[in-house]
Amino acid sequence: DVKVTQSSRYLVKRTGEKVFLECVQDMDHENMFWYRQDPGLGLRLIYFSYDVKMKEKGDIPEGYSVSREKKERFSLILESASTNQTSMYLCASSSLAGDYNEQFFGPGTRLTVL
Amino acid sequence: QKEVEQNSGPLSVPEGAIASLNCTYSDRVSQSFFWYRQYSGKSPELIMSIYSNGDKEDGRFTAQLNKASQYVSLLIRDSQPSDSATYLCAVSSLFNTDKLIFGTGTRLQVFP
């Protein structure tokens, strides 16, 4: 089974802090994604990566950066956290192999910025 | 127009009934279609994938795809209270198959 893990389930940070969210997958997937999910807005893509050191902006990249130094690990960085970044953050991965591109999600990190 | 649209619900059905969840999409060249189940406070879990027109069955779940009408549906037979969750529809494009576009989900409530 695909396993995607995230470093924290719950996180509370203060405005202006630098925040690191980490995601690890164990299925050798090429693609990794970071989303945030807010009530009424659904899942919105922040960044994704299709290979080590490669990244592409999603729909809402402002205020975020990412790092992918190893294939299995994809980090989301909030350089200076703000209250409007309080949200559920979801990491996902998918494979380029075969015809299908199902994404598999980690358990999520609920971030609160005070 | 939203790219992937779902009725937010809640859709309430009695235990044992068939729940029918619908999703429409705007990109005519969409290629792959997915249904995710998300329990409150949890992350989305993939339950069905469909790529060709017609029906695909997996246990109590049936996904139906009609590309000409640009809709995809999920039927849940013999609904159980444990099926109560939000169901997300997701679609990928022929030209960007790596990314999925998600609907905002339909909340299903199955009452005993």
Tab-separated table of C-alpha atoms in Angstrom:
chain	number	residue	atom	x	y	z
A	1	ASP	CA	0.000	0.000	0.000
A	2	VAL	CA	1.085	3.552	-0.679
A	3	LYS	CA	2.040	5.336	2.450
A	4	VAL	CA	2.320	9.095	2.670
A	5	THR	CA	3.258	10.544	6.024
A	6	GLN	CA	3.325	14.112	7.259
A	7	SER	CA	5.501	15.397	10.060
A	8	SER	CA	2.737	16.744	12.302
A	9	ARG	CA	-1.022	16.281	12.637
A	10	TYR	CA	-1.503	19.547	14.516
A	11	LEU	CA	0.708	22.593	14.632
A	12	VAL	CA	0.306	25.980	16.320
A	13	LYS	CA	2.598	28.810	15.295
A	14	ARG	CA	2.795	32.541	15.814
A	15	THR	CA	2.558	35.222	13.150
A	16	GLY	CA	5.931	35.821	11.520
A	17	GLU	CA	7.403	32.436	12.381
A	18	LYS	CA	9.029	30.286	9.721
A	19	VAL	CA	7.134	27.029	9.414
A	20	PHE	CA	8.268	23.758	7.868
A	21	LEU	CA	5.817	21.046	6.896
A	22	GLU	CA	7.359	17.788	5.769
A	23	CYS	CA	5.945	14.970	3.695
A	24	VAL	CA	7.465	11.576	2.987
A	25	GLN	CA	6.213	8.845	0.638
A	26	ASP	CA	7.521	5.318	0.453
A	27	MET	CA	6.341	4.217	-3.012
A	28	ASP	CA	9.030	5.799	-5.165
A	29	HIS	CA	6.483	8.177	-6.711
A	30	GLU	CA	7.792	10.858	-9.034
A	31	ASN	CA	5.076	13.434	-8.356
A	32	MET	CA	4.396	15.100	-5.034
A	33	PHE	CA	1.864	17.803	-4.217
A	34	TRP	CA	0.973	20.263	-1.501
A	35	TYR	CA	-2.631	21.408	-1.105
A	36	ARG	CA	-4.499	23.439	1.421
A	37	GLN	CA	-8.126	22.779	2.214
A	38	ASP	CA	-10.502	25.376	3.573
A	39	PRO	CA	-14.265	25.134	4.157
A	40	GLY	CA	-16.210	26.090	1.065
A	41	LEU	CA	-13.075	26.436	-1.066
A	42	GLY	CA	-12.150	22.811	-1.471
A	43	LEU	CA	-8.647	21.596	-2.213
A	44	ARG	CA	-6.329	24.170	-3.713
A	45	LEU	CA	-2.940	23.288	-5.136
A	46	ILE	CA	-0.031	25.265	-3.682
A	47	TYR	CA	2.974	23.633	-5.380
A	48	PHE	CA	3.873	20.383	-6.956
A	49	SER	CA	7.088	18.616	-7.892
A	50	TYR	CA	7.582	16.085	-10.667
A	51	ASP	CA	11.183	15.243	-9.888
A	52	VAL	CA	13.967	15.921	-7.425
A	53	LYS	CA	14.807	19.638	-7.311
A	54	MET	CA	11.962	20.367	-9.751
A	55	LYS	CA	8.927	22.355	-8.711
A	56	GLU	CA	6.000	24.082	-10.295
A	57	LYS	CA	3.631	26.659	-8.871
A	58	GLY	CA	0.073	25.676	-8.326
A	59	ASP	CA	-2.947	27.923	-8.005
A	60	ILE	CA	-2.005	29.682	-4.745
A	61	PRO	CA	1.809	29.745	-4.312
A	62	GLU	CA	2.023	33.194	-2.721
A	63	GLY	CA	3.543	33.078	0.751
A	64	TYR	CA	4.863	29.542	0.306
A	65	SER	CA	7.990	27.868	-0.984
A	66	VAL	CA	8.932	24.208	-1.377
A	67	SER	CA	11.971	22.000	-1.357
A	68	ARG	CA	12.559	18.563	-2.827
A	69	GLU	CA	16.101	17.391	-2.249
A	70	LYS	CA	15.245	13.678	-2.216
A	71	LYS	CA	12.669	11.797	-4.224
A	72	GLU	CA	10.715	10.632	-1.207
A	73	ARG	CA	10.548	13.945	0.646
A	74	PHE	CA	8.718	17.170	-0.206
A	75	SER	CA	8.736	20.095	2.184
A	76	LEU	CA	6.433	23.092	2.320
A	77	ILE	CA	7.829	26.262	3.866
A	78	LEU	CA	5.931	29.245	5.136
A	79	GLU	CA	8.610	31.917	5.245
A	80	SER	CA	6.661	34.218	7.557
A	81	ALA	CA	3.426	32.689	8.759
A	82	SER	CA	0.299	34.803	8.714
A	83	THR	CA	-3.140	34.194	10.196
A	84	ASN	CA	-4.669	33.684	6.735
A	85	GLN	CA	-2.459	30.609	6.365
A	86	THR	CA	-4.394	28.840	9.090
A	87	SER	CA	-5.672	25.796	7.253
A	88	MET	CA	-5.502	22.046	6.732
A	89	TYR	CA	-2.423	21.192	4.649
A	90	LEU	CA	-2.462	17.998	2.652
A	91	CYS	CA	0.420	16.301	0.890
A	92	ALA	CA	-0.150	13.818	-1.927
A	93	SER	CA	1.929	11.713	-4.282
A	94	SER	CA	1.378	9.972	-7.603
A	95	SER	CA	3.321	7.855	-10.042
A	96	LEU	CA	4.126	8.481	-13.681
A	97	ALA	CA	4.129	4.764	-14.350
A	98	GLY	CA	1.228	3.267	-16.286
A	99	ASP	CA	-1.801	5.078	-17.572
A	100	TYR	CA	-3.194	6.193	-14.270
A	101	ASN	CA	-2.343	9.145	-12.093
A	102	GLU	CA	-4.183	8.531	-8.880
A	103	GLN	CA	-3.038	10.736	-6.063
A	104	PHE	CA	-2.634	9.336	-2.569
A	105	PHE	CA	-2.879	11.641	0.401
A	106	GLY	CA	-1.116	11.868	3.710
A	107	PRO	CA	-3.081	12.351	6.948
A	108	GLY	CA	-2.872	16.144	6.794
A	109	THR	CA	-1.486	18.838	9.086
A	110	ARG	CA	-3.908	21.229	10.707
A	111	LEU	CA	-1.950	24.460	11.104
A	112	THR	CA	-3.135	27.295	13.298
A	113	VAL	CA	-1.334	30.635	13.093
A	114	LEU	CA	-2.013	32.936	16.027
B	1	GLN	CA	-17.899	28.514	-14.295
B	2	LYS	CA	-16.121	26.174	-11.904
B	3	GLU	CA	-14.056	23.488	-13.601
B	4	VAL	CA	-15.491	20.687	-11.479
B	5	GLU	CA	-18.899	21.161	-9.898
B	6	GLN	CA	-20.652	19.187	-7.225
B	7	ASN	CA	-23.767	19.845	-5.203
B	8	SER	CA	-22.547	20.563	-1.670
B	9	GLY	CA	-25.468	18.748	-0.066
B	10	PRO	CA	-26.063	17.412	2.418
B	11	LEU	CA	-27.557	14.451	0.632
B	12	SER	CA	-29.524	12.462	3.176
B	13	VAL	CA	-30.458	8.842	2.481
B	14	PRO	CA	-31.793	6.091	4.727
B	15	GLU	CA	-29.667	3.091	5.557
B	16	GLY	CA	-29.906	0.453	2.838
B	17	ALA	CA	-30.830	2.905	0.075
B	18	ILE	CA	-28.807	3.857	-2.993
B	19	ALA	CA	-26.928	7.125	-2.710
B	20	SER	CA	-26.291	8.921	-5.999
B	21	LEU	CA	-23.567	11.545	-6.150
B	22	ASN	CA	-23.025	13.651	-9.248
B	23	CYS	CA	-20.197	15.704	-10.678
B	24	THR	CA	-19.923	17.789	-13.847
B	25	TYR	CA	-16.733	19.106	-15.411
B	26	SER	CA	-15.994	21.792	-17.958
B	27	ASP	CA	-12.811	20.593	-19.698
B	28	ARG	CA	-13.866	18.520	-22.696
B	29	VAL	CA	-10.475	16.841	-22.930
B	30	SER	CA	-10.547	15.560	-19.360
B	31	GLN	CA	-9.132	12.088	-19.290
B	32	SER	CA	-9.181	10.560	-15.826
B	33	PHE	CA	-11.844	10.773	-13.145
B	34	PHE	CA	-11.649	9.949	-9.472
B	35	TRP	CA	-13.863	9.756	-6.431
B	36	TYR	CA	-12.396	10.371	-3.003
B	37	ARG	CA	-14.097	9.890	0.349
B	38	GLN	CA	-13.202	12.253	3.165
B	39	TYR	CA	-14.362	11.760	6.725
B	40	SER	CA	-14.573	14.833	8.919
B	41	GLY	CA	-11.110	15.885	10.069
B	42	LYS	CA	-9.391	13.260	7.929
B	43	SER	CA	-7.622	13.317	4.570
B	44	PRO	CA	-9.187	12.215	1.251
B	45	GLU	CA	-9.113	8.508	0.479
B	46	LEU	CA	-9.306	7.263	-3.106
B	47	ILE	CA	-12.258	4.930	-3.610
B	48	MET	CA	-12.843	4.809	-7.380
B	49	SER	CA	-11.079	5.669	-10.631
B	50	ILE	CA	-12.688	5.626	-14.068
B	51	TYR	CA	-11.252	6.406	-17.491
B	52	SER	CA	-13.691	5.072	-20.081
B	53	ASN	CA	-17.339	5.798	-20.766
B	54	GLY	CA	-19.727	3.492	-18.992
B	55	ASP	CA	-19.913	1.902	-15.574
B	56	LYS	CA	-17.224	0.565	-13.290
B	57	GLU	CA	-18.222	-1.447	-10.254
B	58	ASP	CA	-16.229	-2.164	-7.104
B	59	GLY	CA	-18.181	-3.778	-4.309
B	60	ARG	CA	-21.017	-1.466	-3.276
B	61	PHE	CA	-19.611	1.382	-5.370
B	62	THR	CA	-20.331	2.063	-9.044
B	63	ALA	CA	-18.763	4.923	-10.955
B	64	GLN	CA	-20.486	6.080	-14.127
B	65	LEU	CA	-18.830	8.225	-16.784
B	66	ASN	CA	-20.449	10.048	-19.693
B	67	LYS	CA	-17.855	12.101	-21.536
B	68	ALA	CA	-20.325	13.437	-24.106
B	69	SER	CA	-22.400	15.003	-21.327
B	70	GLN	CA	-19.339	15.755	-19.197
B	71	TYR	CA	-20.528	14.170	-16.029
B	72	VAL	CA	-19.369	11.469	-13.701
B	73	SER	CA	-21.397	9.942	-10.916
B	74	LEU	CA	-20.898	7.640	-7.958
B	75	LEU	CA	-23.570	5.233	-6.790
B	76	ILE	CA	-23.344	3.672	-3.356
B	77	ARG	CA	-25.612	0.674	-2.936
B	78	ASP	CA	-26.892	-0.536	0.432
B	79	SER	CA	-25.733	2.706	2.060
B	80	GLN	CA	-24.454	2.390	5.620
B	81	PRO	CA	-24.072	5.034	8.325
B	82	SER	CA	-20.312	4.506	7.950
B	83	ASP	CA	-20.614	5.892	4.409
B	84	SER	CA	-21.480	9.294	5.889
B	85	ALA	CA	-18.666	11.525	4.651
B	86	THR	CA	-17.840	14.148	2.047
B	87	TYR	CA	-17.225	12.768	-1.432
B	88	LEU	CA	-14.818	14.646	-3.662
B	89	CYS	CA	-14.819	14.371	-7.429
B	90	ALA	CA	-11.468	14.944	-9.171
B	91	VAL	CA	-10.603	15.264	-12.848
B	92	SER	CA	-7.369	15.384	-14.792
B	93	SER	CA	-6.814	16.943	-18.195
B	94	LEU	CA	-5.414	15.269	-21.262
B	95	PHE	CA	-2.879	18.072	-21.497
B	96	ASN	CA	-1.797	18.047	-17.875
B	97	THR	CA	-2.392	14.584	-16.566
B	98	ASP	CA	-0.246	15.045	-13.485
B	99	LYS	CA	-2.575	17.535	-11.850
B	100	LEU	CA	-6.077	16.935	-10.580
B	101	ILE	CA	-8.842	19.488	-10.311
B	102	PHE	CA	-11.089	18.833	-7.336
B	103	GLY	CA	-14.699	19.686	-6.765
B	104	THR	CA	-15.672	21.082	-3.385
B	105	GLY	CA	-17.408	17.869	-2.437
B	106	THR	CA	-20.861	16.552	-1.590
B	107	ARG	CA	-21.660	15.743	2.019
B	108	LEU	CA	-23.532	12.463	2.366
B	109	GLN	CA	-25.505	11.581	5.463
B	110	VAL	CA	-26.837	8.042	5.874
B	111	PHE	CA	-29.347	7.796	8.692
B	112	PRO	CA	-30.351	4.531	10.428
